[in-house]
């Protein structure tokens, strides 16, 4: 099975900072990659699909890129409401594996 | 408005069984594949199972294969998972999720229910 590895596991950044999270697949998954945001105590929410497409209603400061095995989620200007854990997920075929998550905090 | 409402969680002894339900509304349920995802306390997301829109195709994580059975009743707009031979490591919040596009399995999950907690303990 394809493994999904995120880095870092956690990060602390200041409001306004540019934040980048990386997700690496152990095999080529083309662009079948989604990003989810889970705020503390809340339900996960789809942010990005097909590696770079922003889900409706998601602020434009979020962006995704990559293809094949290496992907990134970028928050262009970190806001207090972005405190959350972010997960990548592959969906080219079963299993629909998630990365282990990246916890983003405000410094 | 799309809604997914899980029910059926609770406390069960190791080796016991439980059936979770997910009532869907606000979309044409029988057009969409559905999935269960779980999250153990303080841990990350773990995909559990997927069922195609017609119910003819099902998929399971290795951790639950042979113990869990996903099903759906399109006449009732309801998704189920029958969980047997439960173990302590099955303790988690179980989320019902909807695939983003009609008829597709290679897609992201665009809607999530609020989740139902399953606790396996003696």
CSV table of C-alpha atoms in Angstrom, one decimal:
chain,number,residue,atom,x,y,z
A,1,UNK,CA,0.0,0.0,0.0
A,2,UNK,CA,1.0,3.6,-0.6
A,3,UNK,CA,2.2,5.4,2.5
A,4,UNK,CA,1.6,9.1,3.1
A,5,UNK,CA,4.1,11.0,5.1
A,6,UNK,CA,3.7,14.6,6.2
A,7,UNK,CA,6.3,17.0,7.5
A,8,UNK,CA,6.7,18.6,9.9
A,9,UNK,CA,4.5,16.9,12.5
A,10,UNK,CA,3.9,20.3,14.1
A,11,UNK,CA,4.9,23.9,13.6
A,12,UNK,CA,4.6,27.2,15.3
A,13,UNK,CA,4.5,30.4,13.3
A,14,UNK,CA,3.5,34.0,13.7
A,15,UNK,CA,0.4,35.7,12.4
A,16,UNK,CA,1.1,36.8,8.8
A,17,UNK,CA,3.8,34.2,8.2
A,18,UNK,CA,3.8,32.0,5.2
A,19,UNK,CA,3.4,28.4,6.2
A,20,UNK,CA,4.2,25.3,4.1
A,21,UNK,CA,3.3,21.7,4.9
A,22,UNK,CA,4.7,18.8,2.9
A,23,UNK,CA,3.1,15.5,2.0
A,24,UNK,CA,5.0,12.7,0.4
A,25,UNK,CA,3.6,9.6,-1.2
A,26,UNK,CA,5.6,6.4,-1.3
A,27,UNK,CA,4.4,5.8,-4.9
A,28,UNK,CA,3.2,8.0,-7.7
A,29,UNK,CA,-0.4,9.0,-7.1
A,30,UNK,CA,-0.6,11.6,-9.9
A,31,UNK,CA,-2.7,14.5,-8.5
A,32,UNK,CA,-5.2,12.4,-6.5
A,33,UNK,CA,-4.4,14.3,-3.3
A,34,UNK,CA,-6.7,16.1,-0.9
A,35,UNK,CA,-6.0,18.3,2.1
A,36,UNK,CA,-8.2,18.6,5.1
A,37,UNK,CA,-8.3,21.0,8.0
A,38,UNK,CA,-9.5,19.9,11.5
A,39,UNK,CA,-9.8,22.6,14.1
A,40,UNK,CA,-9.7,21.6,17.7
A,41,UNK,CA,-12.8,19.7,18.7
A,42,UNK,CA,-14.3,20.1,15.2
A,43,UNK,CA,-15.1,17.9,12.3
A,44,UNK,CA,-12.5,17.7,9.4
A,45,UNK,CA,-13.2,19.9,6.5
A,46,UNK,CA,-12.1,19.5,2.9
A,47,UNK,CA,-9.7,22.3,1.8
A,48,UNK,CA,-8.2,21.2,-1.4
A,49,UNK,CA,-8.8,18.4,-3.9
A,50,UNK,CA,-6.9,17.2,-7.0
A,51,UNK,CA,-3.8,18.6,-5.3
A,52,UNK,CA,-4.4,22.2,-6.2
A,53,UNK,CA,-8.2,22.9,-6.5
A,54,UNK,CA,-9.6,25.0,-3.7
A,55,UNK,CA,-12.9,23.7,-2.3
A,56,UNK,CA,-15.7,26.2,-2.4
A,57,UNK,CA,-15.7,28.7,0.5
A,58,UNK,CA,-12.1,28.1,1.5
A,59,UNK,CA,-10.1,31.3,1.8
A,60,UNK,CA,-7.7,32.1,-1.0
A,61,UNK,CA,-4.7,32.2,1.4
A,62,UNK,CA,-4.7,28.4,1.2
A,63,UNK,CA,-3.2,26.8,-1.9
A,64,UNK,CA,-1.9,23.4,-2.9
A,65,UNK,CA,0.6,22.2,-5.4
A,66,UNK,CA,2.5,19.1,-6.5
A,67,UNK,CA,2.0,15.9,-8.5
A,68,UNK,CA,3.4,12.4,-8.5
A,69,UNK,CA,4.9,11.9,-5.0
A,70,UNK,CA,5.5,15.3,-3.6
A,71,UNK,CA,2.8,17.8,-2.5
A,72,UNK,CA,2.6,21.0,-0.5
A,73,UNK,CA,-0.1,22.9,1.3
A,74,UNK,CA,0.7,26.6,1.7
A,75,UNK,CA,-1.0,29.2,3.9
A,76,UNK,CA,0.2,32.5,2.4
A,77,UNK,CA,-0.5,34.6,5.6
A,78,UNK,CA,-1.3,32.6,8.7
A,79,UNK,CA,-4.4,33.8,10.6
A,80,UNK,CA,-5.4,32.9,14.2
A,81,UNK,CA,-8.4,30.9,12.8
A,82,UNK,CA,-6.0,28.7,10.9
A,83,UNK,CA,-4.9,26.9,14.1
A,84,UNK,CA,-5.7,23.3,13.3
A,85,UNK,CA,-4.3,20.0,12.3
A,86,UNK,CA,-3.9,19.5,8.6
A,87,UNK,CA,-4.1,16.1,6.9
A,88,UNK,CA,-3.3,15.0,3.4
A,89,UNK,CA,-5.1,12.0,1.8
A,90,UNK,CA,-4.5,10.0,-1.3
A,91,UNK,CA,-7.5,8.8,-3.3
A,92,UNK,CA,-6.3,7.3,-6.6
A,93,UNK,CA,-7.2,3.9,-5.4
A,94,UNK,CA,-7.9,1.9,-2.3
A,95,UNK,CA,-6.9,2.4,0.5
A,96,UNK,CA,-7.8,6.1,0.9
A,97,UNK,CA,-4.8,6.7,3.2
A,98,UNK,CA,-4.4,9.8,5.3
A,99,UNK,CA,-1.1,11.3,6.3
A,100,UNK,CA,-0.4,11.4,10.1
A,101,UNK,CA,-1.2,15.1,10.3
A,102,UNK,CA,0.5,18.4,10.9
A,103,UNK,CA,-0.5,20.5,13.9
A,104,UNK,CA,-0.2,24.3,13.2
A,105,UNK,CA,0.0,26.7,16.1
A,106,UNK,CA,0.4,30.4,16.6
A,107,UNK,CA,3.7,31.6,18.1
B,1,UNK,CA,-28.2,21.6,2.9
B,2,UNK,CA,-26.2,18.4,3.0
B,3,UNK,CA,-26.4,16.6,6.3
B,4,UNK,CA,-24.9,13.4,7.6
B,5,UNK,CA,-26.1,12.3,11.0
B,6,UNK,CA,-24.4,9.3,12.6
B,7,UNK,CA,-25.9,7.2,15.4
B,8,UNK,CA,-25.4,3.9,17.2
B,9,UNK,CA,-22.1,4.6,19.1
B,10,UNK,CA,-21.6,3.6,22.7
B,11,UNK,CA,-19.8,1.5,25.1
B,12,UNK,CA,-19.2,-2.2,24.1
B,13,UNK,CA,-17.2,-4.9,25.6
B,14,UNK,CA,-14.2,-6.4,23.8
B,15,UNK,CA,-15.5,-9.1,21.4
B,16,UNK,CA,-18.8,-7.4,21.1
B,17,UNK,CA,-20.7,-6.0,18.2
B,18,UNK,CA,-22.2,-2.6,17.3
B,19,UNK,CA,-24.0,-1.2,14.2
B,20,UNK,CA,-23.5,2.4,13.3
B,21,UNK,CA,-25.9,4.3,11.0
B,22,UNK,CA,-25.6,7.4,9.1
B,23,UNK,CA,-28.7,9.2,7.9
B,24,UNK,CA,-28.1,11.4,4.8
B,25,UNK,CA,-30.1,14.3,3.5
B,26,UNK,CA,-29.8,17.2,1.2
B,27,UNK,CA,-28.4,15.3,-1.8
B,28,UNK,CA,-29.2,12.4,-4.0
B,29,UNK,CA,-27.8,9.7,-1.8
B,30,UNK,CA,-28.0,6.9,-4.3
B,31,UNK,CA,-25.7,8.8,-6.7
B,32,UNK,CA,-22.7,9.0,-4.3
B,33,UNK,CA,-20.2,6.6,-2.9
B,34,UNK,CA,-19.8,6.8,0.9
B,35,UNK,CA,-17.1,6.1,3.4
B,36,UNK,CA,-16.4,5.7,7.1
B,37,UNK,CA,-13.4,7.3,8.7
B,38,UNK,CA,-12.4,7.0,12.3
B,39,UNK,CA,-10.3,8.9,14.8
B,40,UNK,CA,-9.0,7.4,18.0
B,41,UNK,CA,-8.8,9.8,20.9
B,42,UNK,CA,-5.9,12.2,20.4
B,43,UNK,CA,-4.9,10.5,17.2
B,44,UNK,CA,-5.1,11.2,13.4
B,45,UNK,CA,-7.6,10.2,10.8
B,46,UNK,CA,-7.9,6.6,9.7
B,47,UNK,CA,-9.9,5.5,6.7
B,48,UNK,CA,-12.1,2.5,7.5
B,49,UNK,CA,-14.3,1.5,4.6
B,50,UNK,CA,-15.9,2.6,1.3
B,51,UNK,CA,-19.1,1.6,-0.5
B,52,UNK,CA,-20.0,2.4,-4.0
B,53,UNK,CA,-23.2,4.3,-4.9
B,54,UNK,CA,-25.1,1.1,-5.7
B,55,UNK,CA,-23.5,-0.9,-2.9
B,56,UNK,CA,-22.0,-3.4,-5.3
B,57,UNK,CA,-18.4,-2.6,-4.4
B,58,UNK,CA,-17.0,-2.4,-0.9
B,59,UNK,CA,-13.5,-1.8,0.4
B,60,UNK,CA,-11.9,-2.1,3.8
B,61,UNK,CA,-8.8,-1.1,5.7
B,62,UNK,CA,-6.7,-4.1,6.7
B,63,UNK,CA,-7.3,-3.2,10.3
B,64,UNK,CA,-11.0,-4.0,10.1
B,65,UNK,CA,-11.2,-6.5,7.2
B,66,UNK,CA,-13.2,-9.6,8.1
B,67,UNK,CA,-14.7,-7.8,11.2
B,68,UNK,CA,-16.6,-4.8,9.8
B,69,UNK,CA,-19.2,-4.8,7.0
B,70,UNK,CA,-20.3,-1.6,5.3
B,71,UNK,CA,-23.7,-1.5,3.7
B,72,UNK,CA,-26.3,1.0,2.5
B,73,UNK,CA,-30.1,1.3,2.0
B,74,UNK,CA,-30.7,3.7,-0.8
B,75,UNK,CA,-34.4,3.6,-0.2
B,76,UNK,CA,-33.8,5.0,3.3
B,77,UNK,CA,-30.8,7.3,2.5
B,78,UNK,CA,-28.8,5.5,5.2
B,79,UNK,CA,-25.3,4.2,5.4
B,80,UNK,CA,-24.3,1.5,7.9
B,81,UNK,CA,-21.3,-0.3,9.3
B,82,UNK,CA,-21.7,-3.5,11.2
B,83,UNK,CA,-18.7,-3.9,13.6
B,84,UNK,CA,-18.0,-7.4,15.0
B,85,UNK,CA,-15.3,-8.8,17.2
B,86,UNK,CA,-14.5,-5.3,18.5
B,87,UNK,CA,-11.2,-4.6,20.1
B,88,UNK,CA,-9.9,-1.9,22.4
B,89,UNK,CA,-8.0,-0.4,19.4
B,90,UNK,CA,-11.4,0.2,17.6
B,91,UNK,CA,-12.2,2.9,20.2
B,92,UNK,CA,-12.7,6.0,18.2
B,93,UNK,CA,-15.0,8.6,16.8
B,94,UNK,CA,-16.5,7.2,13.6
B,95,UNK,CA,-17.3,9.7,10.9
B,96,UNK,CA,-19.6,9.1,7.9
B,97,UNK,CA,-18.3,10.9,4.8
B,98,UNK,CA,-19.6,11.6,1.3
B,99,UNK,CA,-17.5,11.5,-1.8
B,100,UNK,CA,-17.3,14.9,-3.6
B,101,UNK,CA,-18.4,13.8,-7.1
B,102,UNK,CA,-21.4,11.7,-8.0
B,103,UNK,CA,-20.5,8.1,-9.0
B,104,UNK,CA,-16.7,8.5,-8.4
B,105,UNK,CA,-14.5,6.5,-6.0
B,106,UNK,CA,-11.3,8.3,-6.9
B,107,UNK,CA,-12.3,11.5,-5.2
B,108,UNK,CA,-12.0,13.4,-1.9
B,109,UNK,CA,-14.6,13.5,0.9
B,110,UNK,CA,-16.4,16.8,0.8
B,111,UNK,CA,-18.9,16.3,3.6
B,112,UNK,CA,-18.4,14.8,7.1
B,113,UNK,CA,-20.9,14.0,9.8
B,114,UNK,CA,-20.5,15.0,13.4
B,115,UNK,CA,-19.2,11.6,14.3
B,116,UNK,CA,-20.3,9.0,16.9
B,117,UNK,CA,-18.0,7.7,19.6
B,118,UNK,CA,-17.4,4.0,20.0
B,119,UNK,CA,-15.7,2.9,23.2
B,120,UNK,CA,-14.5,-0.7,23.5
B,121,UNK,CA,-13.8,-1.5,27.1
B,122,UNK,CA,-14.6,-4.0,29.8
